[in-house]
Coordinates of C-alpha atoms in Angstrom, one line a residue:
Chain A
M169 CA -70.9 85.3 -129.1
F170 CA -70.8 83.6 -132.5
D171 CA -68.6 86.0 -134.5
D172 CA -66.5 83.3 -136.0
L173 CA -69.6 81.5 -137.2
R174 CA -70.2 84.1 -139.8
D175 CA -67.8 82.1 -142.0
L176 CA -70.2 79.2 -141.9
Y177 CA -73.4 81.1 -141.8
Q178 CA -72.9 83.9 -144.3
E179 CA -75.8 86.2 -145.0
V180 CA -76.4 84.6 -148.4
I181 CA -76.9 81.2 -146.6
L182 CA -79.2 82.6 -144.0
D183 CA -81.2 84.2 -146.7
H184 CA -81.5 81.1 -148.8
G185 CA -82.1 79.0 -145.7
K186 CA -85.1 81.2 -144.8
N187 CA -86.4 81.8 -148.3
P188 CA -85.3 78.8 -150.4
R189 CA -85.6 79.3 -154.1
N190 CA -87.3 76.7 -156.4
F191 CA -88.9 75.0 -153.4
G192 CA -91.7 72.6 -153.8
R193 CA -92.7 69.8 -156.1
P194 CA -93.3 71.0 -159.6
D195 CA -96.2 69.8 -161.8
A196 CA -93.8 68.4 -164.4
F197 CA -90.5 66.7 -164.2
N198 CA -88.8 63.7 -165.7
R199 CA -86.3 62.6 -163.1
Q200 CA -86.3 62.6 -159.4
A201 CA -84.5 61.3 -156.4
R202 CA -84.9 61.3 -152.6
G203 CA -82.0 61.8 -150.3
D204 CA -81.7 61.1 -146.5
N205 CA -79.2 62.1 -143.9
P206 CA -80.0 59.5 -141.3
M207 CA -77.8 61.2 -138.7
C208 CA -79.9 64.3 -138.5
G209 CA -83.2 63.3 -140.1
D210 CA -82.9 65.6 -143.0
K211 CA -84.8 64.5 -146.1
I212 CA -84.7 66.1 -149.5
A213 CA -86.3 65.4 -152.9
I214 CA -84.9 66.7 -156.1
Y215 CA -87.1 67.1 -159.2
L216 CA -85.3 67.5 -162.6
T217 CA -86.5 68.2 -166.1
V218 CA -83.7 67.1 -168.4
G219 CA -84.1 67.9 -172.1
D220 CA -83.3 65.5 -175.0
D221 CA -80.0 67.4 -175.4
G222 CA -79.0 66.6 -171.8
T223 CA -79.6 70.1 -170.6
I224 CA -81.1 70.6 -167.2
Q225 CA -84.1 72.8 -168.1
D226 CA -85.7 72.9 -164.7
L227 CA -85.0 71.8 -161.2
H228 CA -86.8 72.0 -157.9
F229 CA -86.4 70.6 -154.4
D230 CA -88.4 70.1 -151.3
G231 CA -87.9 68.5 -147.9
R232 CA -86.6 69.6 -144.6
G233 CA -83.2 70.4 -143.2
C234 CA -80.9 72.8 -141.5
A235 CA -80.0 76.2 -142.8
I236 CA -76.9 74.8 -144.5
S237 CA -78.7 72.0 -146.3
Q238 CA -81.6 74.2 -147.4
A239 CA -79.3 76.9 -148.6
S240 CA -77.1 74.5 -150.4
A241 CA -80.1 73.0 -152.2
S242 CA -81.5 76.4 -153.0
L243 CA -78.2 77.7 -154.4
M244 CA -77.8 74.5 -156.4
T245 CA -81.1 74.8 -158.1
E246 CA -80.2 78.4 -159.2
I247 CA -76.8 77.4 -160.4
L248 CA -77.7 74.3 -162.4
R249 CA -80.6 75.6 -164.4
G250 CA -79.5 75.6 -168.0
K251 CA -76.4 73.6 -167.4
S252 CA -75.6 70.4 -169.2
M253 CA -75.4 67.1 -167.3
K254 CA -71.6 67.2 -167.8
E255 CA -71.3 70.6 -166.4
A256 CA -73.5 69.6 -163.4
E257 CA -71.3 66.7 -162.7
A258 CA -68.2 68.8 -162.9
L259 CA -69.7 71.4 -160.6
F260 CA -70.6 68.6 -158.2
G261 CA -67.1 67.4 -158.2
Y262 CA -65.8 70.9 -157.6
F263 CA -68.3 71.6 -154.9
H264 CA -67.5 68.3 -153.1
D265 CA -63.8 69.1 -153.1
M266 CA -64.4 72.6 -151.9
C267 CA -66.4 71.3 -148.9
T268 CA -63.9 68.6 -148.0
K269 CA -60.4 69.4 -149.1
D270 CA -57.9 72.2 -148.6
E271 CA -57.4 74.5 -151.6
D272 CA -54.1 72.9 -152.7
E273 CA -55.6 69.4 -152.6
Q274 CA -58.7 70.1 -154.7
G275 CA -58.8 68.3 -158.0
D276 CA -59.0 69.7 -161.5
H277 CA -62.6 69.9 -162.7
G278 CA -62.0 71.5 -166.0
T279 CA -63.3 74.9 -167.1
L280 CA -66.2 75.9 -164.9
D281 CA -68.7 78.7 -165.0
E282 CA -67.1 81.4 -162.8
D283 CA -70.4 82.8 -161.8
A284 CA -71.4 79.4 -160.4
T285 CA -68.2 78.8 -158.5
D286 CA -68.3 82.3 -157.0
K287 CA -71.8 81.6 -155.7
L288 CA -70.8 78.2 -154.3
A289 CA -67.9 79.8 -152.4
V290 CA -70.3 81.0 -149.7
L291 CA -70.5 77.4 -148.6
S292 CA -66.8 76.8 -148.4
G293 CA -67.0 77.6 -144.6
V294 CA -68.3 74.0 -144.0
R295 CA -64.7 72.8 -144.6
E296 CA -63.9 73.9 -141.0
F297 CA -67.0 72.0 -139.7
P298 CA -66.5 68.4 -140.8
M299 CA -69.7 67.4 -139.0
R300 CA -71.6 69.7 -141.3
V301 CA -70.2 68.6 -144.7
K302 CA -73.0 66.2 -145.2
C303 CA -75.6 68.9 -144.7
A304 CA -74.0 70.9 -147.6
T305 CA -73.6 68.0 -150.0
L306 CA -76.9 66.1 -149.5
A307 CA -78.7 68.1 -152.2
W308 CA -75.9 67.5 -154.6
H309 CA -75.7 63.8 -154.0
T310 CA -79.4 63.6 -154.5
M311 CA -79.3 65.6 -157.7
N312 CA -76.5 63.3 -159.0
A313 CA -78.7 60.3 -158.1
A314 CA -81.6 61.8 -160.0
L315 CA -79.4 62.6 -163.0
H316 CA -78.3 58.9 -163.1
G317 CA -81.7 57.5 -162.5
E318 CA -81.3 56.3 -159.0
A319 CA -84.4 56.8 -156.9
T320 CA -82.9 57.3 -153.5
T321 CA -79.6 58.1 -152.0
S322 CA -78.3 58.6 -148.5
T323 CA -75.3 60.4 -147.1
E324 CA -74.4 57.3 -145.3
N325 CA -73.9 55.4 -148.6
A326 CA -71.8 58.2 -150.1
S327 CA -68.1 58.3 -149.7
F328 CA -66.7 61.5 -148.2
Chain B
M264 CA -57.8 55.9 -104.2
S265 CA -59.8 59.0 -104.0
D266 CA -61.4 60.0 -100.8
L267 CA -64.6 60.0 -102.7
L268 CA -64.8 56.3 -101.9
N269 CA -65.1 57.3 -98.3
P270 CA -68.4 55.8 -97.3
T271 CA -69.3 58.7 -95.1
L272 CA -69.6 61.0 -98.1
G273 CA -73.0 59.6 -99.0
N274 CA -74.4 61.3 -96.0
A275 CA -72.9 64.7 -96.7
P276 CA -74.7 67.4 -98.7
Y277 CA -74.2 67.0 -102.4
D278 CA -71.3 69.2 -103.3
V279 CA -71.3 69.4 -107.1
M280 CA -68.2 71.6 -107.2
R281 CA -66.3 69.0 -105.3
V282 CA -67.6 66.3 -107.6
R283 CA -66.5 68.2 -110.7
Q284 CA -62.9 68.0 -109.5
D285 CA -63.1 64.3 -110.0
F286 CA -63.6 64.7 -113.7
P287 CA -60.4 65.9 -115.4
I288 CA -62.1 66.7 -118.7
L289 CA -64.3 69.3 -117.1
T290 CA -61.5 71.8 -116.7
R291 CA -60.6 71.9 -120.4
L292 CA -61.5 74.7 -122.8
V293 CA -63.0 74.0 -126.2
H294 CA -62.6 75.9 -129.5
E295 CA -59.3 77.3 -128.3
K296 CA -57.4 78.8 -131.2
K297 CA -54.6 81.2 -131.9
G298 CA -55.9 84.6 -131.0
R299 CA -59.1 83.3 -129.5
A300 CA -59.7 82.3 -125.9
G301 CA -61.4 78.9 -125.5
K302 CA -64.8 78.4 -123.9
P303 CA -65.3 76.4 -120.7
L304 CA -66.8 73.1 -121.6
V305 CA -70.5 72.8 -120.7
Y306 CA -71.1 69.1 -121.3
L307 CA -74.8 68.4 -121.6
D308 CA -74.6 65.3 -123.8
N309 CA -74.6 62.7 -121.0
G310 CA -77.4 60.8 -122.6
A311 CA -75.1 59.9 -125.5
S312 CA -72.1 59.1 -123.2
A313 CA -70.9 60.5 -119.9
Q314 CA -67.5 61.7 -118.9
K315 CA -65.2 59.6 -116.7
P316 CA -64.0 60.3 -113.2
R317 CA -60.3 60.0 -112.3
T318 CA -61.0 56.9 -110.3
V319 CA -62.3 55.1 -113.5
I320 CA -59.3 56.2 -115.5
D321 CA -56.9 55.3 -112.8
A322 CA -58.5 51.9 -112.1
M323 CA -58.0 50.9 -115.8
S324 CA -54.4 52.1 -115.9
H325 CA -53.7 50.5 -112.6
L326 CA -54.9 47.2 -113.9
L327 CA -52.8 47.5 -117.0
E328 CA -49.7 48.5 -115.1
N329 CA -50.0 46.0 -112.3
D330 CA -52.5 43.2 -112.6
Y331 CA -53.3 42.6 -116.2
A332 CA -53.6 39.1 -117.7
N333 CA -56.3 37.1 -119.5
V334 CA -59.1 35.9 -117.2
H335 CA -60.4 32.4 -116.5
R336 CA -57.5 30.8 -118.2
G337 CA -54.1 30.9 -116.6
V338 CA -52.9 29.1 -113.5
H339 CA -50.3 31.9 -113.0
F340 CA -50.4 34.7 -110.5
L341 CA -51.6 37.5 -112.7
S342 CA -54.3 35.5 -114.4
Q343 CA -55.7 34.7 -111.0
R344 CA -55.4 38.3 -109.9
S345 CA -57.0 39.6 -113.0
T346 CA -59.8 37.0 -112.8
D347 CA -60.5 37.9 -109.2
L348 CA -60.7 41.6 -110.0
Y349 CA -62.9 41.1 -113.0
E350 CA -65.3 38.7 -111.3
A351 CA -65.5 41.1 -108.3
V352 CA -67.1 43.5 -110.7
R353 CA -69.9 41.0 -111.3
D354 CA -70.6 41.2 -107.6
K355 CA -70.6 45.0 -107.7
V356 CA -73.1 45.1 -110.6
A357 CA -75.3 42.6 -108.8
K358 CA -75.3 44.8 -105.7
F359 CA -75.9 47.9 -107.8
L360 CA -79.0 46.5 -109.3
N361 CA -80.0 44.6 -106.1
A362 CA -79.9 41.4 -108.1
P363 CA -80.3 38.2 -106.0
S364 CA -76.9 36.9 -107.0
R365 CA -73.8 37.5 -109.2
E366 CA -75.0 34.7 -111.5
N367 CA -77.8 37.0 -112.7
I368 CA -75.2 39.3 -114.3
V369 CA -74.1 38.7 -117.9
F370 CA -71.4 41.0 -119.3
T371 CA -72.0 42.3 -122.8
R372 CA -70.3 44.9 -125.0
N373 CA -73.2 47.4 -124.5
A374 CA -76.9 47.6 -124.2
T375 CA -77.4 47.0 -127.8
E376 CA -75.6 43.7 -127.6
A377 CA -77.6 42.8 -124.5
F378 CA -80.8 43.1 -126.5
N379 CA -79.4 41.1 -129.4
L380 CA -78.5 38.4 -126.9
L381 CA -82.0 38.5 -125.5
A382 CA -83.6 38.3 -128.9
N383 CA -81.3 35.7 -130.3
S384 CA -81.0 33.4 -127.3
W385 CA -84.3 33.7 -125.4
G386 CA -86.3 34.8 -128.4
G387 CA -84.8 32.3 -130.7
R388 CA -85.5 29.4 -128.4
F389 CA -88.8 30.3 -126.8
L390 CA -90.7 32.3 -129.4
K391 CA -92.4 30.9 -132.4
A392 CA -94.4 32.3 -135.4
G393 CA -97.5 34.0 -134.1
D394 CA -96.0 35.0 -130.7
A395 CA -95.8 38.7 -130.0
V396 CA -93.4 41.0 -128.3
I397 CA -94.5 44.4 -127.0
I398 CA -92.2 47.4 -127.3
S399 CA -93.1 51.0 -127.1
W400 CA -93.1 54.0 -129.3
M401 CA -90.3 55.6 -127.3
E402 CA -87.7 52.8 -127.8
H403 CA -84.2 53.3 -128.8
H404 CA -83.3 51.4 -132.0
A405 CA -81.4 48.9 -129.9
N406 CA -84.8 47.7 -128.5
I407 CA -86.5 47.7 -131.9
V408 CA -84.2 46.3 -134.5
P409 CA -83.2 43.0 -132.8
W410 CA -86.9 42.1 -132.5
Q411 CA -87.4 43.0 -136.1
L412 CA -84.5 40.8 -137.1
L413 CA -86.1 38.0 -135.1
R414 CA -89.5 38.7 -136.6
D415 CA -88.0 38.4 -140.1
R416 CA -86.4 35.1 -139.1
I417 CA -89.2 33.3 -137.3
G418 CA -92.4 35.3 -137.8
I419 CA -93.2 36.9 -134.5
T420 CA -95.2 40.0 -134.4
I421 CA -94.2 43.3 -132.7
K422 CA -96.8 45.4 -130.9
V423 CA -96.0 49.0 -130.1
V424 CA -97.4 50.8 -127.1
P425 CA -98.3 54.4 -128.1
V426 CA -97.0 57.5 -126.3
L427 CA -99.3 60.3 -125.1
D428 CA -98.8 63.9 -126.1
D429 CA -96.9 64.7 -122.9
G430 CA -94.5 61.9 -123.5
S431 CA -96.0 59.4 -121.0
L432 CA -96.6 55.8 -122.0
D433 CA -100.2 55.1 -122.8
M434 CA -100.8 52.7 -120.0
A435 CA -104.5 52.0 -120.9
A436 CA -103.4 51.0 -124.4
Y437 CA -100.6 48.9 -122.9
E438 CA -103.0 47.0 -120.7
A439 CA -105.3 46.3 -123.6
M440 CA -102.3 44.9 -125.6
L441 CA -101.5 42.2 -123.1
T442 CA -103.3 39.5 -125.1
P443 CA -102.5 35.7 -125.0
E444 CA -100.0 35.7 -127.9
V445 CA -97.8 38.2 -126.1
R446 CA -94.7 36.5 -124.5
L447 CA -92.5 39.4 -123.7
V448 CA -92.8 43.1 -122.9
S449 CA -89.5 44.9 -123.7
I450 CA -89.7 48.6 -122.8
A451 CA -87.4 51.5 -121.9
H452 CA -87.3 52.2 -118.2
A453 CA -86.5 55.8 -119.1
S454 CA -86.7 57.4 -122.6
N455 CA -83.5 58.8 -124.0
V456 CA -85.4 61.5 -125.9
L457 CA -88.4 62.4 -123.8
G458 CA -86.8 61.7 -120.4
T459 CA -90.0 59.9 -119.4
V460 CA -89.5 57.4 -116.6
N461 CA -91.9 54.6 -117.2
P462 CA -93.7 52.9 -114.2
A463 CA -91.6 49.8 -114.4
A464 CA -93.2 48.0 -111.4
R465 CA -96.7 48.5 -112.7
I466 CA -95.7 47.5 -116.2
A467 CA -94.2 44.3 -114.8
R468 CA -97.2 43.6 -112.5
L469 CA -99.7 43.8 -115.3
A470 CA -97.6 41.6 -117.6
H471 CA -96.9 39.0 -114.9
A472 CA -100.6 38.8 -114.1
K473 CA -100.9 37.4 -117.6
G474 CA -97.8 35.2 -117.5
I475 CA -95.8 37.5 -119.7
L476 CA -92.1 38.3 -119.1
V477 CA -90.7 41.8 -118.9
A478 CA -87.4 43.3 -120.0
F479 CA -86.4 46.9 -119.4
D480 CA -83.9 49.0 -121.2
G481 CA -82.2 50.8 -118.3
S482 CA -79.6 52.6 -120.4
Q483 CA -80.9 55.9 -119.3
A484 CA -82.7 55.0 -116.0
A485 CA -79.8 53.3 -114.3
V486 CA -77.6 56.5 -114.6
H487 CA -80.2 58.8 -113.2
Q488 CA -81.8 56.9 -110.3
P489 CA -81.5 53.9 -108.0
V490 CA -82.6 50.7 -109.7
D491 CA -83.8 47.7 -107.8
V492 CA -84.6 44.8 -110.2
Q493 CA -86.3 42.8 -107.5
A494 CA -88.5 45.7 -106.4
I495 CA -89.7 46.3 -110.0
D496 CA -89.8 42.6 -110.6
A497 CA -87.8 42.7 -113.8
D498 CA -87.2 39.4 -115.6
F499 CA -84.5 41.1 -117.7
Y500 CA -82.7 44.4 -117.2
V501 CA -80.2 46.0 -119.5
F502 CA -77.8 48.9 -119.1
T503 CA -74.5 50.1 -120.5
G504 CA -71.2 51.2 -118.8
H505 CA -70.3 54.3 -120.8
K506 CA -73.4 56.2 -119.8
L507 CA -72.7 55.4 -116.2
Y508 CA -69.4 57.2 -116.1
G509 CA -67.6 54.0 -117.0
P510 CA -65.8 53.0 -120.2
T511 CA -67.2 52.0 -123.6
G512 CA -67.2 48.4 -124.6
I513 CA -68.9 47.0 -121.5
G514 CA -72.6 46.5 -120.8
V515 CA -74.8 44.3 -118.7
L516 CA -77.8 42.0 -119.1
Y517 CA -79.5 41.1 -115.9
G518 CA -81.7 38.0 -116.1
R519 CA -83.6 35.9 -113.6
K520 CA -81.5 32.8 -113.1
E521 CA -84.1 30.3 -114.0
L522 CA -84.6 32.1 -117.3
L523 CA -80.8 32.4 -118.0
D524 CA -80.3 28.7 -117.2
K525 CA -82.8 27.7 -119.9
M526 CA -81.4 30.0 -122.6
P527 CA -79.0 28.6 -125.2
P528 CA -75.7 30.2 -126.0
W529 CA -75.8 32.7 -128.8
Q530 CA -72.1 33.2 -129.7
G531 CA -69.7 30.3 -129.5
G532 CA -66.1 30.0 -128.5
G533 CA -63.8 30.7 -125.6
D534 CA -65.2 31.2 -122.2
M535 CA -68.6 29.8 -122.8
I536 CA -67.7 26.2 -123.3
S537 CA -67.4 23.4 -120.8
T538 CA -66.1 20.6 -123.0
V539 CA -65.5 20.6 -126.7
S540 CA -64.9 17.7 -129.1
F541 CA -65.5 17.6 -132.8
E542 CA -68.7 15.7 -132.2
N543 CA -70.2 17.6 -129.4
T544 CA -69.7 20.7 -127.2
T545 CA -71.2 21.3 -123.7
Y546 CA -71.7 24.7 -122.4
R547 CA -71.0 26.3 -119.1
E548 CA -73.8 27.5 -116.8
A549 CA -75.2 31.0 -117.0
P550 CA -73.9 33.7 -117.0
Y551 CA -70.6 32.4 -118.5
R552 CA -72.5 30.6 -121.2
F553 CA -73.2 34.0 -122.8
E554 CA -69.7 35.3 -122.6
A555 CA -67.8 33.9 -125.5
G556 CA -64.2 34.9 -126.1
T557 CA -61.9 37.1 -124.1
P558 CA -64.1 39.6 -122.4
A559 CA -63.5 43.4 -122.0
I560 CA -61.3 42.9 -119.0
V561 CA -60.0 46.4 -118.7
E562 CA -63.3 47.9 -119.4
G563 CA -65.0 45.6 -116.8
I564 CA -62.6 46.9 -114.2
G565 CA -63.5 50.5 -115.3
L566 CA -67.2 49.7 -114.9
G567 CA -66.5 48.4 -111.4
A568 CA -64.7 51.7 -110.5
A569 CA -67.6 53.6 -112.0
I570 CA -70.1 51.7 -109.9
D571 CA -68.0 52.3 -106.8
Y572 CA -67.9 56.0 -107.7
V573 CA -71.6 56.6 -108.2
S574 CA -72.4 54.3 -105.2
A575 CA -70.2 56.4 -102.9
L576 CA -72.1 59.5 -104.0
G577 CA -75.3 57.7 -103.7
M578 CA -77.7 57.2 -106.6
S579 CA -80.5 58.9 -104.6
A580 CA -78.3 61.9 -104.0
I581 CA -77.4 62.0 -107.7
Q582 CA -81.1 61.8 -108.6
A583 CA -82.0 64.6 -106.2
H584 CA -79.3 66.8 -107.7
E585 CA -80.3 66.1 -111.3
Q586 CA -84.0 66.6 -110.5
R587 CA -83.1 70.1 -109.2
L588 CA -81.3 70.8 -112.5
L589 CA -84.1 69.4 -114.5
A590 CA -86.7 71.6 -112.8
Y591 CA -84.5 74.7 -113.1
A592 CA -83.6 74.1 -116.8
T593 CA -87.3 73.3 -117.7
H594 CA -88.3 76.5 -116.1
K595 CA -85.6 78.6 -117.8
L596 CA -86.1 77.0 -121.2
S597 CA -89.9 77.3 -121.1
E598 CA -89.5 81.1 -120.8
I599 CA -87.9 81.3 -124.2
D600 CA -90.4 82.2 -126.9
G601 CA -90.6 79.7 -129.8
L602 CA -88.9 76.9 -127.8
R603 CA -90.9 73.7 -127.5
I604 CA -89.9 71.0 -125.1
I605 CA -90.8 67.5 -126.4
G606 CA -91.6 65.3 -123.4
T607 CA -93.2 66.8 -120.4
A608 CA -94.3 63.7 -118.5
P609 CA -94.7 64.1 -114.7
D610 CA -92.0 61.6 -114.0
K611 CA -88.9 62.5 -116.0
A612 CA -85.1 61.8 -115.9
A613 CA -82.9 64.8 -116.4
I614 CA -83.2 65.0 -120.1
I615 CA -84.7 67.8 -122.1
S616 CA -85.4 67.5 -125.8
F617 CA -86.5 70.7 -127.6
T618 CA -87.1 72.3 -130.9
M619 CA -87.0 76.0 -131.8
D620 CA -89.3 77.8 -134.3
G621 CA -87.5 78.3 -137.6
I622 CA -84.2 76.9 -136.5
H623 CA -83.1 73.4 -137.4
P624 CA -81.7 71.3 -134.5
H625 CA -78.5 70.8 -136.5
D626 CA -78.0 74.6 -136.6
I627 CA -78.8 74.8 -132.9
G628 CA -76.2 72.2 -132.2
T629 CA -73.4 74.0 -134.1
L630 CA -74.2 77.4 -132.5
L631 CA -74.5 76.0 -129.0
D632 CA -71.2 74.2 -129.5
R633 CA -69.5 77.5 -130.4
G634 CA -70.7 78.7 -127.0
G635 CA -68.9 75.7 -125.5
V636 CA -72.3 73.9 -124.8
A637 CA -72.3 70.3 -126.0
V638 CA -75.7 68.9 -126.7
R639 CA -77.0 66.1 -128.9
V640 CA -78.9 67.0 -132.1
G641 CA -80.7 64.6 -134.4
R642 CA -83.0 61.6 -134.1
H643 CA -81.3 60.1 -131.1
C644 CA -81.7 56.6 -132.5
A645 CA -85.4 56.9 -131.9
E646 CA -86.8 57.7 -135.4
P647 CA -90.3 56.5 -134.8
L648 CA -90.6 58.8 -131.9
M649 CA -89.6 61.8 -134.0
D650 CA -92.4 60.9 -136.4
R651 CA -94.8 60.6 -133.5
F652 CA -94.1 64.2 -132.4
G653 CA -94.0 65.5 -136.0
V654 CA -90.4 66.6 -135.8
G655 CA -87.4 65.6 -138.0
A656 CA -85.0 65.9 -135.1
T657 CA -84.6 67.6 -131.8
A658 CA -81.8 69.2 -129.8
R659 CA -81.3 67.4 -126.5
A660 CA -79.7 68.6 -123.2
S661 CA -79.1 65.6 -120.9
F662 CA -77.7 66.3 -117.5
G663 CA -75.3 64.3 -115.4
L664 CA -74.1 64.2 -111.8
Y665 CA -71.5 67.0 -112.4
N666 CA -73.7 69.6 -114.1
T667 CA -74.5 72.8 -112.4
E668 CA -77.2 75.6 -112.4
A669 CA -74.5 77.9 -113.9
E670 CA -74.3 75.5 -116.8
V671 CA -78.0 75.6 -117.3
D672 CA -77.6 79.4 -117.4
A673 CA -74.9 79.0 -120.1
L674 CA -77.2 76.7 -122.1
V675 CA -80.0 79.3 -121.9
E676 CA -77.7 82.1 -122.8
A677 CA -76.5 80.2 -125.8
V678 CA -80.0 79.3 -126.9
Q679 CA -81.0 83.0 -126.7
A680 CA -77.9 84.0 -128.7
C681 CA -78.8 81.3 -131.3
K682 CA -82.3 82.7 -131.6
A683 CA -80.9 86.2 -132.1
F684 CA -78.4 84.9 -134.7
F685 CA -81.1 83.3 -136.9
G686 CA -83.5 86.2 -136.0

């Protein structure tokens, strides 16, 4: 019945959705932000440990949400560990474009870690589901807010 | 005009397949793509907005093609014609609610605007710091936020009637809340999430015994059952056109005339004035005093056609049909393991909110949609209620006069497939 939904819900997403990695509030962190998607009631918190050199040493998340939002958050925590703030921002830009724009319209985000972009590709299916883009990008917006010291963010305040 | 307006039809058995032919959109397929057959539309999002019968669509185009001009202004032929047609809708609405007169009917843009009118005009004039307004835990944001805005402006307090575990209003708590500082009870006639139909007449009787006014949000109730504002003794009653098979952009505030007459205007300009000079302006009588500017003329005509349509079918017949669907759907969905229905009050409108173990409502919504089944997922503009039941969101199937048992089966099949998918 849902064959074509496999593009959206790939096995990797279902797996991360059910068994999110780096889930829960860690004992130590030095930046955090909370994100809300008022449309669906999803809430997420991102906890970051950023080193003096601007490297993301550790990141966790908790909250509740759909399979897409949980998987996106889970994948993000895996991908960004050890990345610099600059790299994290570039990957956010890349990911945002991937979720919202056709391939030929996506911007240039510099040289990116190929392993990271390959992993993120499993979420590219949301492009065909505009109503679900916010689910995929909520964790990233919240991470970005945490990086820049904002305490809360909302998908309703973000531009898509 | 369709033969549905034949008044004898109200006595015939309810023929849902015949009714469906009146709604052009119900024949369309969704998710049709090259190489993939579309799915028949199973529209179960009537609580958010209902589809429109041909007679409503035709009434609006007919007006635009034949009779359109601004209302209450011109001396010319079309203005008079347009005004007559538009004002005739006020009579239809009055009859629909069994209001004593057309002067009880104020047109607004929607139910939300009606509550804002009530809070600003009645609340702004007659409430003062320390007064209280009672709402309930099951209110739509439209019946929460305007009172909070008023609270922030003048310092009223808001008291919230709790909801029991089955989704019924806690009437004992309600009664205890009717203390001297309470001036108004403003409560949903039926909940858009739980389906609960609240005992409006009893709510009003208890309030009136203490000299407290009552307002009802009929956005959901007025589409599922007959409403008689005099029988329930409502002081104010609100509903919206687009959930009643009419167009968007038109809603209604019913008010008792002696209350409306004392209420000041809340928006200025256009139709609401009597005389204007730069020193002073005098206002027209109610209901016109509350209708500033050019109204939603075309939409008003559409609402009139919608009322004609549901009245020809008969609200009691519609209610009986939907209650059969509700019972059937409740039974079928209850059999699904891991599915929890939120809201099981004894008296319910045809609305079923549910959650599924381990599957987020948003994912349910996307999967059901691929099966052609349109439901609402999320918080349904009733965030406090979600917190009350400990859920972030729900999926909601809300039934309308054109839904069938076969569509309930399609819903159940899609829910089963969704469960298997997320296994």
